[in-house]
Short mmCIF file of C-alpha atoms in Angstrom, two decimals:
data_model
loop_
_atom_site.label_atom_id
_atom_site.label_comp_id
_atom_site.label_asym_id
_atom_site.label_seq_id
_atom_site.Cartn_x
_atom_site.Cartn_y
_atom_site.Cartn_z
CA MET A 25 1.51 -12.86 -3.87
CA THR A 26 1.27 -14.57 -0.53
CA THR A 27 3.13 -12.94 2.32
CA ASN A 28 2.02 -14.70 5.52
CA GLN A 29 2.41 -11.60 7.61
CA PRO A 30 2.16 -12.10 11.37
CA PRO A 31 -1.02 -10.71 12.92
CA VAL A 32 -0.59 -7.20 14.24
CA ASP A 33 -2.71 -4.62 16.05
CA LEU A 34 -4.01 -1.30 14.80
CA ASN A 35 -0.55 0.00 14.07
CA ARG A 36 0.41 -3.08 12.12
CA SER A 37 -2.87 -4.18 10.59
CA ALA A 38 -2.83 -4.36 6.84
CA ASN A 39 -6.57 -3.93 6.47
CA THR A 40 -6.76 -0.20 6.93
CA ALA A 41 -4.84 0.40 3.68
CA ALA A 42 -1.34 1.54 2.69
CA PRO A 43 1.85 3.74 2.91
CA ALA A 44 1.92 7.39 2.28
CA SER A 45 4.56 8.00 -0.34
CA THR A 46 6.59 4.85 -0.83
CA THR A 47 8.97 6.32 -3.38
CA THR A 48 11.42 3.79 -4.68
CA VAL A 49 14.77 4.28 -3.03
CA ASP A 50 17.88 3.60 -5.05
CA PRO A 51 20.36 1.92 -2.75
CA THR A 52 23.08 4.00 -4.37
CA GLU A 53 21.67 6.93 -2.45
CA SER A 54 22.21 5.31 0.94
CA GLU A 55 25.01 6.25 3.29
CA TYR A 56 26.71 2.99 2.42
CA ASP A 57 26.91 3.71 -1.28
CA ASP A 58 27.66 7.39 -0.87
CA GLN A 59 30.98 6.25 0.45
CA ASN A 60 31.39 3.38 -1.97
CA GLU A 61 33.29 5.47 -4.48
CA THR A 62 34.69 2.45 -6.27
CA THR A 63 37.05 2.33 -3.36
CA LEU A 64 37.93 -1.16 -4.40
CA GLY A 65 39.68 0.32 -7.42
CA ASP A 66 42.08 2.47 -5.41
CA PRO A 67 44.79 -0.18 -4.88
CA LEU A 68 44.44 -1.24 -8.50
CA GLN A 69 44.88 2.36 -9.60
CA LEU A 70 48.10 2.56 -7.60
CA VAL A 71 49.37 -0.58 -9.30
CA SER A 72 48.28 0.72 -12.71
CA ASP A 73 50.12 3.97 -12.11
CA GLU A 74 53.32 2.01 -11.63
CA VAL A 75 52.69 -0.05 -14.77
CA GLU A 76 52.07 3.07 -16.84
CA ALA A 77 55.18 4.71 -15.43
CA ALA A 78 57.51 1.81 -16.35
CA PRO A 79 60.13 1.39 -17.58
CA VAL A 80 61.45 4.96 -17.30
CA PRO A 81 59.28 6.94 -14.83
CA GLU A 82 59.72 10.68 -14.77
CA GLU A 83 59.26 10.72 -11.01
CA LEU A 84 60.04 7.76 -8.83
CA PRO A 85 57.28 6.61 -6.45
CA GLU A 86 58.05 7.03 -2.79
CA GLU A 87 58.61 3.30 -2.29
CA VAL A 88 61.09 3.13 -5.19
CA GLU A 89 62.98 6.12 -3.88
CA TYR A 90 63.18 4.37 -0.56
CA LEU A 91 64.66 1.28 -2.18
CA THR A 92 67.41 3.31 -3.79
CA ASP A 93 68.56 4.71 -0.43
CA LYS A 94 68.20 1.89 2.07
CA ASP A 95 68.91 -1.76 2.45
CA PRO A 96 65.73 -3.62 1.56
CA ALA A 97 66.62 -6.52 3.81
CA ALA A 98 66.10 -4.34 6.87
CA GLU A 99 62.50 -3.36 5.99
CA PRO A 100 60.75 -6.59 7.00
CA GLU A 101 62.27 -6.41 10.48
CA GLU A 102 61.15 -2.81 10.98
CA ARG A 103 57.60 -3.57 9.88
CA ALA A 104 56.76 -6.91 11.37
CA VAL A 105 53.34 -8.40 10.60
CA GLU A 106 52.21 -8.21 14.25
CA ASP A 107 52.64 -4.41 14.09
CA TYR A 108 49.81 -4.16 11.57
CA ILE A 109 46.24 -3.34 12.60
CA GLN A 110 44.26 -6.07 14.28
CA PRO A 111 41.18 -6.83 12.16
CA ILE A 112 37.74 -6.98 13.76
CA PRO A 113 36.96 -10.67 14.43
CA LEU A 114 33.99 -11.73 12.34
CA ASP A 115 31.91 -14.87 12.45
CA LEU A 116 29.62 -14.60 9.44
CA GLY A 117 27.28 -17.28 8.24
CA ALA A 118 23.71 -18.45 8.26
CA GLY A 119 24.41 -20.88 11.05
CA ASN A 120 25.40 -18.18 13.55
CA ALA A 121 22.94 -18.68 16.41
CA SER A 122 23.48 -15.16 17.78
CA ALA A 123 23.06 -13.47 14.41
CA VAL A 124 20.65 -10.56 14.19
CA VAL A 125 17.93 -11.33 11.63
CA ILE A 126 15.66 -8.92 9.82
CA ASP A 127 12.58 -10.03 11.77
CA GLN A 128 14.18 -8.89 15.02
CA VAL A 129 14.87 -5.43 13.62
CA VAL A 130 11.39 -5.00 12.18
CA ASN A 131 9.76 -6.28 15.36
CA SER A 132 11.80 -3.70 17.25
CA VAL A 133 10.38 -1.00 14.97
CA HIS A 134 6.86 -2.20 15.72
CA GLU A 135 7.42 -2.36 19.44
CA SER A 136 9.79 0.42 20.46
CA TYR A 137 10.71 2.79 17.61
CA PRO A 138 10.32 6.34 19.03
CA LEU A 139 9.02 7.97 15.85
CA LEU A 140 6.35 5.28 15.56
CA ALA A 141 5.36 5.92 19.17
CA ALA A 142 5.07 9.61 18.31
CA ALA A 143 2.97 8.78 15.25
CA LEU A 144 0.68 6.57 17.32
CA LEU A 145 -0.10 9.57 19.50
CA GLU A 146 -1.93 10.97 16.47
CA ASN A 147 -4.49 8.25 17.10
CA SER A 148 -4.88 9.43 20.68
CA ILE A 149 -5.22 13.03 19.51
CA ALA A 150 -7.95 12.05 17.05
CA ASP A 151 -9.68 9.96 19.72
CA GLY A 152 -9.62 12.90 22.11
CA LYS A 153 -11.09 15.24 19.52
CA GLN A 154 -13.82 12.76 18.70
CA LEU A 155 -14.66 12.36 22.38
CA ALA A 156 -14.84 16.14 22.69
CA THR A 157 -17.54 16.29 20.00
CA TRP A 158 -19.66 13.92 22.05
CA GLY A 159 -19.65 16.69 24.66
CA LYS A 160 -22.27 18.45 22.54
CA PHE A 161 -24.69 15.70 23.66
CA ASP A 162 -23.83 15.92 27.36
CA THR A 163 -26.64 16.48 29.84
CA LYS A 164 -26.51 20.07 31.03
CA PHE A 165 -27.46 21.24 34.48
CA LYS A 166 -28.70 24.81 34.68
CA SER A 167 -29.53 26.99 37.62
CA ALA A 168 -30.24 30.63 38.30
CA SER A 169 -30.92 32.88 41.26
CA GLN A 170 -32.49 36.28 40.54
CA ASN A 171 -33.34 38.46 43.54
CA GLY A 172 -34.69 41.99 43.67
CA ALA A 173 -34.15 42.80 47.34
CA LEU A 174 -34.61 46.58 47.06
CA GLY A 175 -37.31 48.57 45.35
CA PHE A 176 -41.06 48.79 45.34
CA TYR A 177 -41.34 45.21 44.03
CA GLU A 178 -39.23 42.77 46.03
CA THR A 179 -38.93 39.47 44.18
CA TYR A 180 -36.94 36.28 44.72
CA ARG A 181 -36.68 33.66 41.97
CA GLN A 182 -34.71 30.42 42.04
CA ASP A 183 -34.45 28.00 39.11
CA ILE A 184 -32.76 24.65 38.49
CA GLY A 185 -33.10 22.36 35.47
CA PHE A 186 -31.64 19.84 33.07
CA VAL A 187 -31.32 19.86 29.30
CA GLN A 188 -30.59 16.66 27.37
CA PRO A 189 -29.79 17.02 23.65
CA ILE A 190 -31.22 14.28 21.44
CA TYR A 191 -28.94 12.54 18.90
CA SER A 192 -31.66 12.62 16.26
CA GLY A 193 -32.11 16.37 16.76
CA GLY A 194 -33.75 18.61 19.35
CA GLU A 195 -33.63 18.26 23.11
CA PHE A 196 -35.52 17.30 26.26
CA PHE A 197 -35.68 19.72 29.14
CA SER A 198 -37.03 19.66 32.69
CA GLY A 199 -36.75 21.89 35.73
CA TYR A 200 -38.06 23.28 38.95
CA ARG A 201 -38.55 26.91 39.92
CA ILE A 202 -39.92 28.86 42.82
CA GLY A 203 -40.93 32.52 42.81
CA ARG A 204 -41.54 34.56 46.00
CA GLY A 205 -42.27 38.22 46.68
CA ASN A 206 -44.38 41.08 45.37
CA PHE A 207 -44.29 40.77 41.56
CA GLN A 208 -45.15 43.41 39.01
CA PRO A 209 -48.61 42.90 37.56
CA TRP A 210 -47.15 42.27 34.14
CA TYR A 211 -44.82 39.55 35.53
CA GLN A 212 -47.31 37.56 37.55
CA GLU A 213 -46.31 34.37 35.70
CA ARG A 214 -42.99 34.47 37.56
CA GLN A 215 -44.77 33.78 40.82
CA THR A 216 -45.37 30.14 41.86
CA ASN A 217 -47.36 28.38 44.54
CA GLU A 218 -45.71 27.68 47.85
CA GLY A 219 -44.29 24.31 46.67
CA GLY A 220 -42.86 25.75 43.44
CA GLU A 221 -43.38 24.65 39.85
CA PHE A 222 -42.19 21.52 38.03
CA LYS A 223 -41.82 21.74 34.28
CA ALA A 224 -40.81 19.28 31.50
CA GLY A 225 -40.96 19.22 27.71
CA PHE A 226 -39.12 18.68 24.44
CA ARG A 227 -38.27 20.50 21.25
CA VAL A 228 -37.67 18.73 17.91
CA PRO A 229 -36.80 20.01 14.43
CA LEU A 230 -39.21 19.11 11.62
CA LEU A 231 -37.16 20.24 8.57
CA LYS A 232 -33.82 21.93 9.12
CA ASN A 233 -31.55 20.04 11.55
CA ARG A 234 -33.70 16.91 11.27
CA GLU A 235 -31.18 14.72 9.40
CA ILE A 236 -28.03 16.62 10.35
CA ASP A 237 -27.19 19.50 12.63
CA GLU A 238 -24.07 21.20 13.94
CA ARG A 239 -23.58 18.68 16.75
CA ARG A 240 -23.87 15.57 14.61
CA ALA A 241 -21.78 17.10 11.82
CA ALA A 242 -18.92 17.80 14.23
CA LEU A 243 -19.16 14.27 15.60
CA TRP A 244 -19.15 12.65 12.16
CA ARG A 245 -16.22 14.77 10.98
CA ALA A 246 -14.23 13.80 14.06
CA THR A 247 -15.08 10.13 13.50
CA TYR A 248 -13.91 10.28 9.90
CA GLU A 249 -10.79 12.08 11.09
CA GLN A 250 -10.07 9.02 13.24
CA GLN A 251 -10.45 6.88 10.14
CA ARG A 252 -8.12 9.20 8.21
CA VAL A 253 -5.39 9.31 10.85
CA ARG A 254 -5.08 5.55 11.29
CA PRO A 255 -3.93 4.79 7.71
CA GLU A 256 -1.57 7.77 7.87
CA VAL A 257 0.02 6.29 10.98
CA ARG A 258 0.30 2.94 9.25
CA ALA A 259 1.90 4.63 6.25
CA GLN A 260 4.61 5.92 8.56
CA LEU A 261 5.05 2.43 10.00
CA ILE A 262 5.55 1.01 6.52
CA LEU A 263 8.09 3.75 5.77
CA PHE A 264 9.97 3.01 9.02
CA VAL A 265 10.04 -0.72 8.22
CA ARG A 266 11.47 0.02 4.79
CA GLU A 267 14.16 2.30 6.23
CA ALA A 268 14.99 -0.25 8.94
CA SER A 269 15.26 -3.03 6.35
CA ILE A 270 17.65 -1.01 4.18
CA ALA A 271 19.73 -0.09 7.23
CA TYR A 272 19.90 -3.77 8.19
CA TRP A 273 20.97 -4.97 4.74
CA THR A 274 23.52 -2.15 4.54
CA TRP A 275 25.01 -3.38 7.81
CA ILE A 276 25.15 -6.92 6.44
CA ALA A 277 26.79 -5.66 3.24
CA THR A 278 29.46 -3.65 5.06
CA GLY A 279 30.22 -6.74 7.16
CA GLN A 280 30.60 -8.83 4.03
CA GLN A 281 32.91 -6.26 2.45
CA TYR A 282 34.95 -6.03 5.63
CA ARG A 283 35.44 -9.78 5.46
CA ILE A 284 36.55 -9.55 1.80
CA TRP A 285 39.32 -7.11 2.65
CA GLN A 286 40.20 -9.02 5.78
CA GLN A 287 40.76 -12.13 3.69
CA ALA A 288 42.72 -10.11 1.13
CA LEU A 289 45.01 -8.83 3.89
CA GLU A 290 45.49 -12.32 5.28
CA LEU A 291 46.44 -13.49 1.79
CA SER A 292 49.13 -10.79 1.48
CA GLU A 293 50.48 -11.51 4.98
CA GLU A 294 50.68 -15.23 4.28
CA ARG A 295 52.50 -14.56 1.00
CA ASN A 296 54.90 -12.18 2.76
CA SER A 297 56.47 -14.95 4.85
CA ARG A 298 57.03 -17.08 1.74
CA LEU A 299 58.52 -14.14 -0.17
CA GLN A 300 60.90 -13.39 2.69
CA ARG A 301 62.23 -16.93 2.61
CA ARG A 302 62.70 -16.75 -1.18
CA VAL A 303 64.57 -13.44 -0.82
CA GLU A 304 66.82 -14.95 1.87
CA GLU A 305 67.49 -17.94 -0.39
CA GLY A 306 68.32 -15.62 -3.29
CA ASP A 307 65.47 -16.96 -5.39
CA LEU A 308 63.77 -13.57 -5.56
CA ASP A 309 64.92 -9.94 -5.78
CA PRO A 310 64.34 -7.82 -2.61
CA PRO A 311 62.05 -5.25 -4.36
CA ALA A 312 59.38 -7.96 -4.75
CA LEU A 313 59.19 -8.22 -0.95
CA GLN A 314 58.83 -4.45 -0.66
CA ASP A 315 56.07 -4.49 -3.25
CA ASN A 316 54.18 -7.07 -1.21
CA LEU A 317 54.61 -4.95 1.91
CA ARG A 318 53.13 -2.06 -0.05
CA SER A 319 50.10 -4.21 -0.92
CA ILE A 320 49.77 -5.11 2.77
CA ALA A 321 49.76 -1.42 3.72
CA LEU A 322 47.14 -0.64 1.06
CA ARG A 323 44.91 -3.47 2.21
CA GLU A 324 45.34 -2.45 5.83
CA SER A 325 44.22 1.05 4.87
CA LYS A 326 41.22 -0.32 3.03
CA LEU A 327 40.37 -2.61 5.94
CA ILE A 328 40.41 0.37 8.32
CA ASP A 329 37.99 2.19 6.03
CA ARG A 330 35.72 -0.84 5.80
CA GLY A 331 35.82 -1.18 9.57
CA ARG A 332 34.71 2.43 9.89
CA LYS A 333 31.80 1.84 7.54
CA LEU A 334 30.85 -1.31 9.40
CA GLN A 335 30.78 0.54 12.72
CA GLN A 336 28.84 3.45 11.24
CA SER A 337 26.25 1.17 9.66
CA ALA A 338 25.83 -0.63 13.01
CA VAL A 339 25.21 2.70 14.73
CA LYS A 340 22.68 3.67 12.09
CA LEU A 341 20.95 0.32 12.48
CA SER A 342 20.68 0.92 16.24
CA LEU A 343 18.20 3.72 15.53
CA PHE A 344 15.76 0.98 14.53
CA TYR A 345 17.08 -1.99 16.49
CA ARG A 346 16.13 -1.36 20.12
CA SER A 347 15.51 -3.14 23.38
CA ALA A 348 12.06 -3.50 24.93
CA ASP A 349 12.53 -0.23 26.84
CA GLY A 350 13.46 1.63 23.64
CA SER A 351 17.23 1.82 24.18
CA PRO A 352 19.30 1.56 20.96
CA ILE A 353 21.23 -1.68 20.50
CA ILE A 354 24.43 -1.48 18.46
CA PRO A 355 24.90 -4.99 17.04
CA GLU A 356 28.30 -6.61 17.34
CA PRO A 357 30.28 -7.80 14.30
CA SER A 358 29.93 -11.33 15.67
CA GLN A 359 26.16 -11.02 15.13
CA LEU A 360 26.52 -10.55 11.39
CA ARG A 361 25.12 -13.15 9.04
CA ASP A 362 25.23 -13.91 5.33
CA PHE A 363 22.65 -12.61 2.90
CA PRO A 364 19.75 -15.04 2.36
CA GLU A 365 19.52 -16.57 -1.08
CA PRO A 366 17.56 -14.13 -3.27
CA THR A 367 14.28 -15.21 -4.84
CA GLU A 368 13.35 -14.51 -8.42
CA PHE A 369 10.07 -12.65 -8.92
CA LEU A 370 8.09 -13.56 -12.02
CA ALA A 371 6.48 -10.98 -14.27
CA SER A 372 3.23 -12.96 -14.16
CA GLN A 373 2.63 -11.91 -10.55
CA LEU A 374 2.99 -8.18 -11.17
CA GLU A 375 -0.67 -7.61 -12.05
CA SER A 376 -1.93 -9.38 -8.93
CA ASP A 377 0.57 -7.46 -6.80
CA ILE A 378 -0.75 -4.18 -8.22
CA GLN A 379 -4.23 -5.16 -7.10
CA VAL A 380 -2.86 -6.01 -3.65
CA ALA A 381 -1.26 -2.58 -3.44
CA LEU A 382 -4.45 -0.80 -4.55
CA SER A 383 -6.42 -2.64 -1.87
CA GLN A 384 -3.93 -2.02 0.94
CA ARG A 385 -2.17 1.29 0.41
CA PRO A 386 -3.05 3.72 3.25
CA GLU A 387 -3.11 6.78 0.99
CA LEU A 388 -6.34 5.58 -0.59
CA ALA A 389 -7.93 4.81 2.77
CA ALA A 390 -6.95 8.26 4.05
CA LEU A 391 -8.43 9.93 0.95
CA ASP A 392 -11.62 7.91 1.33
CA ALA A 393 -11.98 9.11 4.91
CA LEU A 394 -11.32 12.69 3.77
CA TYR A 395 -14.00 12.28 1.07
CA ARG A 396 -16.49 11.23 3.72
CA GLN A 397 -15.51 14.22 5.85
CA VAL A 398 -16.21 16.61 2.98
CA ASN A 399 -19.51 14.82 2.33
CA VAL A 400 -20.50 15.82 5.85
CA ASP A 401 -19.72 19.44 4.95
CA LEU A 402 -21.91 19.14 1.85
CA ALA A 403 -24.78 17.61 3.82
CA GLU A 404 -24.50 20.38 6.40
CA ALA A 405 -24.55 22.98 3.62
CA ASN A 406 -27.67 21.43 2.08
CA ASN A 407 -29.26 21.50 5.51
CA GLU A 408 -28.83 25.29 5.52
CA PHE A 409 -31.17 25.56 2.51
CA LEU A 410 -34.12 24.23 4.56
CA PRO A 411 -36.39 26.46 6.62
CA SER A 412 -36.18 26.01 10.35
CA VAL A 413 -39.47 24.53 11.59
CA ASP A 414 -39.31 23.39 15.23
CA ALA A 415 -42.08 21.92 17.35
CA GLN A 416 -42.06 22.33 21.12
CA VAL A 417 -44.29 20.75 23.76
CA TRP A 418 -44.03 21.35 27.48
CA ASN A 419 -46.18 20.89 30.59
CA SER A 420 -45.99 22.27 34.12
CA GLN A 421 -47.61 21.88 37.49
CA ASP A 422 -47.41 24.10 40.58
CA MET A 423 -47.29 22.42 43.97
CA GLY A 424 -48.35 23.47 47.50
CA GLU A 425 -50.63 26.17 48.81
CA PRO A 426 -51.76 28.67 46.19
CA THR A 427 -50.28 32.15 46.43
CA SER A 428 -53.19 33.74 44.59
CA SER A 429 -56.83 33.85 45.56
CA LYS A 430 -57.67 33.10 41.93
CA ARG A 431 -55.77 29.80 42.24
CA ASP A 432 -54.57 30.43 38.68
CA LYS A 433 -51.27 28.60 39.42
CA SER A 434 -52.82 25.38 40.65
CA ARG A 435 -54.09 23.93 37.38
CA TYR A 436 -52.01 21.54 35.21
CA GLU A 437 -50.70 23.36 32.13
CA LEU A 438 -49.82 22.00 28.66
CA GLU A 439 -48.48 24.09 25.80
CA ALA A 440 -47.58 23.23 22.18
CA SER A 441 -45.63 25.65 19.96
CA LEU A 442 -44.33 25.85 16.40
CA PHE A 443 -41.34 28.04 15.51
CA ILE A 444 -40.47 28.95 11.92
CA ASP A 445 -37.28 30.65 10.71
CA VAL A 446 -36.62 31.04 6.97
CA PRO A 447 -33.43 32.64 5.54
CA LEU A 448 -34.37 34.41 2.32
CA GLN A 449 -31.08 34.89 0.43
CA ARG A 450 -29.51 31.61 1.64
CA ARG A 451 -26.04 32.90 0.76
CA LYS A 452 -24.45 30.97 3.60
CA ALA A 453 -25.95 27.72 2.31
CA ARG A 454 -24.93 28.40 -1.29
CA GLY A 455 -21.38 29.33 -0.35
CA LYS A 456 -20.83 26.28 1.85
CA SER A 457 -22.36 23.99 -0.76
CA HIS A 458 -20.19 25.37 -3.55
CA ALA A 459 -17.02 24.98 -1.47
CA ALA A 460 -17.91 21.43 -0.43
CA GLU A 461 -18.67 20.30 -3.98
CA ALA A 462 -15.36 21.73 -5.21
CA LYS A 463 -13.52 20.00 -2.39
CA LEU A 464 -15.18 16.68 -3.27
CA SER A 465 -14.07 17.04 -6.87
CA GLN A 466 -10.55 17.87 -5.69
CA VAL A 467 -10.36 14.79 -3.49
CA ALA A 468 -11.68 12.61 -6.33
CA VAL A 469 -8.96 13.90 -8.67
CA LYS A 470 -6.29 13.29 -6.03
CA ARG A 471 -7.56 9.77 -5.52
CA ARG A 472 -7.38 8.95 -9.22
CA PHE A 473 -3.83 10.31 -9.41
CA THR A 474 -2.86 8.41 -6.25
CA GLN A 475 -4.07 5.19 -7.84
CA ASP A 476 -1.94 5.90 -10.91
CA LYS A 477 1.01 6.73 -8.67
CA ILE A 478 0.64 3.49 -6.72
CA VAL A 479 0.57 1.46 -9.94
CA ALA A 480 3.68 3.29 -11.18
CA GLU A 481 5.49 2.75 -7.87
CA VAL A 482 4.76 -0.96 -7.87
CA GLN A 483 5.88 -1.27 -11.49
CA ALA A 484 9.06 0.73 -10.86
CA ALA A 485 9.87 -1.22 -7.70
CA PHE A 486 9.26 -4.50 -9.54
CA ALA A 487 11.53 -3.41 -12.38
CA GLY A 488 14.26 -2.53 -9.88
CA LEU A 489 13.82 -5.87 -8.14
CA THR A 490 14.04 -7.99 -11.29
CA ALA A 491 16.97 -5.95 -12.64
CA ALA A 492 18.80 -6.38 -9.33
CA PHE A 493 18.27 -10.13 -9.49
CA ASP A 494 19.63 -10.29 -13.03
CA ARG A 495 22.57 -8.09 -12.12
CA LEU A 496 23.37 -10.37 -9.19
CA GLY A 497 23.69 -13.33 -11.55
CA LYS A 498 26.18 -11.43 -13.69
CA ALA A 499 28.10 -10.23 -10.65
CA ARG A 500 28.45 -13.77 -9.36
CA GLU A 501 29.71 -14.98 -12.72
CA ALA A 502 32.24 -12.12 -12.82
CA LYS A 503 33.38 -13.02 -9.31
CA ARG A 504 33.83 -16.69 -10.25
CA LEU A 505 35.92 -15.83 -13.30
CA ALA A 506 38.00 -13.22 -11.46
CA GLU A 507 38.78 -15.62 -8.62
CA TYR A 508 39.74 -18.29 -11.14
CA MET A 509 42.13 -15.93 -12.95
CA ALA A 510 43.65 -14.75 -9.65
CA ASP A 511 44.26 -18.35 -8.60
CA VAL A 512 45.85 -19.11 -11.97
CA GLU A 513 48.12 -16.07 -11.70
CA ARG A 514 49.23 -17.05 -8.21
CA ARG A 515 50.19 -20.51 -9.43
CA ARG A 516 52.12 -19.03 -12.35
CA PHE A 517 53.99 -16.77 -9.93
CA GLU A 518 54.92 -19.72 -7.75
CA LEU A 519 56.29 -21.44 -10.87
CA GLY A 520 58.23 -18.33 -11.82
CA GLN A 521 56.16 -17.72 -14.94
CA SER A 522 54.61 -14.45 -13.77
CA GLY A 523 55.49 -11.34 -11.81
CA LEU A 524 54.12 -10.16 -8.47
CA LEU A 525 52.57 -7.11 -10.12
CA ASP A 526 50.44 -9.39 -12.32
CA VAL A 527 49.32 -11.25 -9.20
CA PHE A 528 48.31 -7.97 -7.54
CA ILE A 529 46.29 -6.92 -10.58
CA ARG A 530 44.47 -10.25 -10.74
CA GLU A 531 43.80 -10.24 -7.01
CA GLN A 532 42.54 -6.69 -7.21
CA SER A 533 40.11 -7.72 -9.95
CA ALA A 534 38.91 -10.59 -7.76
CA ILE A 535 38.44 -8.26 -4.80
CA GLU A 536 36.45 -5.83 -6.92
CA ALA A 537 34.32 -8.65 -8.27
CA ALA A 538 33.62 -9.93 -4.74
CA ASP A 539 32.72 -6.42 -3.66
CA GLY A 540 30.52 -6.13 -6.74
CA GLU A 541 28.61 -9.24 -5.71
CA VAL A 542 27.96 -7.74 -2.26
CA GLU A 543 26.79 -4.51 -3.86
CA ALA A 544 24.44 -6.48 -6.12
CA LEU A 545 23.06 -8.36 -3.11
CA LEU A 546 22.52 -5.10 -1.24
CA GLU A 547 20.80 -3.62 -4.28
CA TYR A 548 18.50 -6.65 -4.49
CA PHE A 549 17.44 -6.58 -0.84
CA ALA A 550 17.05 -2.81 -0.87
CA ALA A 551 14.83 -3.21 -3.93
CA LEU A 552 12.91 -5.92 -2.11
CA ALA A 553 12.36 -3.54 0.82
CA ASN A 554 11.05 -0.93 -1.61
CA TYR A 555 8.76 -3.47 -3.25
CA THR A 556 7.46 -4.62 0.12
CA ALA A 557 6.64 -1.04 1.02
CA ALA A 558 5.02 -0.43 -2.36
CA LEU A 559 2.67 -3.34 -1.64
CA ALA A 560 1.88 -1.80 1.78
CA PHE A 561 3.28 -4.60 3.91
CA ASP A 562 4.64 -3.61 7.31
CA TRP A 563 6.59 -6.84 7.71
CA PRO A 564 9.38 -8.36 5.61
CA MET A 565 8.47 -10.84 2.92
CA PRO A 566 9.12 -14.43 4.04
CA ALA A 567 12.21 -14.84 1.84
CA GLU A 568 13.95 -12.06 3.74
CA SER A 569 13.66 -13.55 7.19
CA LYS A 570 14.93 -17.02 6.41
CA PRO A 571 18.58 -17.47 7.44
#
């Protein structure tokens, strides 16, 4: 599948690999659908209750009781249309120049989402730890001052020097010392000529610590930790993009559903003026007008609820949609847009998409870095099996007037040494090796399972995506038929061939079908967000961002 993602930096690069746990999210679990308790059926249920209760109800509904006590002609004056709630003005449509598009939201996540900024600090932490391991190779300055001012032997010794560890093992050293005073006969080597002694040399390992030592092992582990942290950070970015996408489409869906109920209310209000004229002309019984007022009240109530959901979804979206300085931006209803036209995904591309996911998912990259870390532990353990054989060479030269009549300090000196240290039981080496080998096997098993999990996630997300597309087709057909039947029923009512209750039922079916189409669209784009995350993309697929 081609995605044409925009180029991004470390946090957005797709080459490091893919998201940690991209479990497929069912849009029915979102805040939007938690509250979508077939609310569209509530007005229909009220109408159905009246139908079931006719013709001889055991208990009169409140509205019917009201009609038996008061003059129905007075009701329209007491509840004028302008007293009803004022709907939120909406300007939906793809052509809305100020509309918020998905690319803006996702770009905001990349640039200013606080949790991503916190995750990126993990990179800095890993960088700092890796830099700290380089400290093992820092040049060290050493000095000492040892003075015996009281006693039979008064001695004064001053030393300075430098030690430079070598990356390939061992170290260079150099220094200067001066020894003054009356030294014990057995410590005559501490005395120097008047100008002091210069010394330089090196020590290198021949077996143990030749290929790896404690310093290099710490550095390599820290470097692989950097490589492990980066895909984990990217996995969080992919998760944030998925959550932001679902929040965005939920906001779009609540706006669409608000518009549905707004139009339904406008339809009832427009019909109310015509019914009032027919009642005044005696062409219609007054209870019909009251029934229409009841439908207006129900639709007003539903519109208030949809307005609440629209505002709540906008607030939730503002967690992801932010300004350049990181401040949340609550989008206005006027910035809503229509859903883009969904794209059908073919089953033939599933296999190639699975390969894309396996090559990009960050979990695998993180496990690979962990495997390399444990390999360092194994190499360090194998190093412990070797005997320590170190060679050392140093030379020295005293300067200035000799302090001994034998002039034994004045000659150039060169010394070569060999140091051998052999652990006999080697229990430390065996224990570390056993633990490292077990850890490697553990990581390998986890990697195989993670591959299987990625394949399953892509397959499940693809199944959800294709099912959502098919469901959308059925929902649109149901909406078309329901709107046709509602229009037919309204015409029959105008001709006196149908009752207002039948009109309400047909309109309610049309409203539910329209709401069902929006739900199907939301399900599709939520499934597309899940599929995008399963493929380890940190940017919406091109079809999403086209108005």
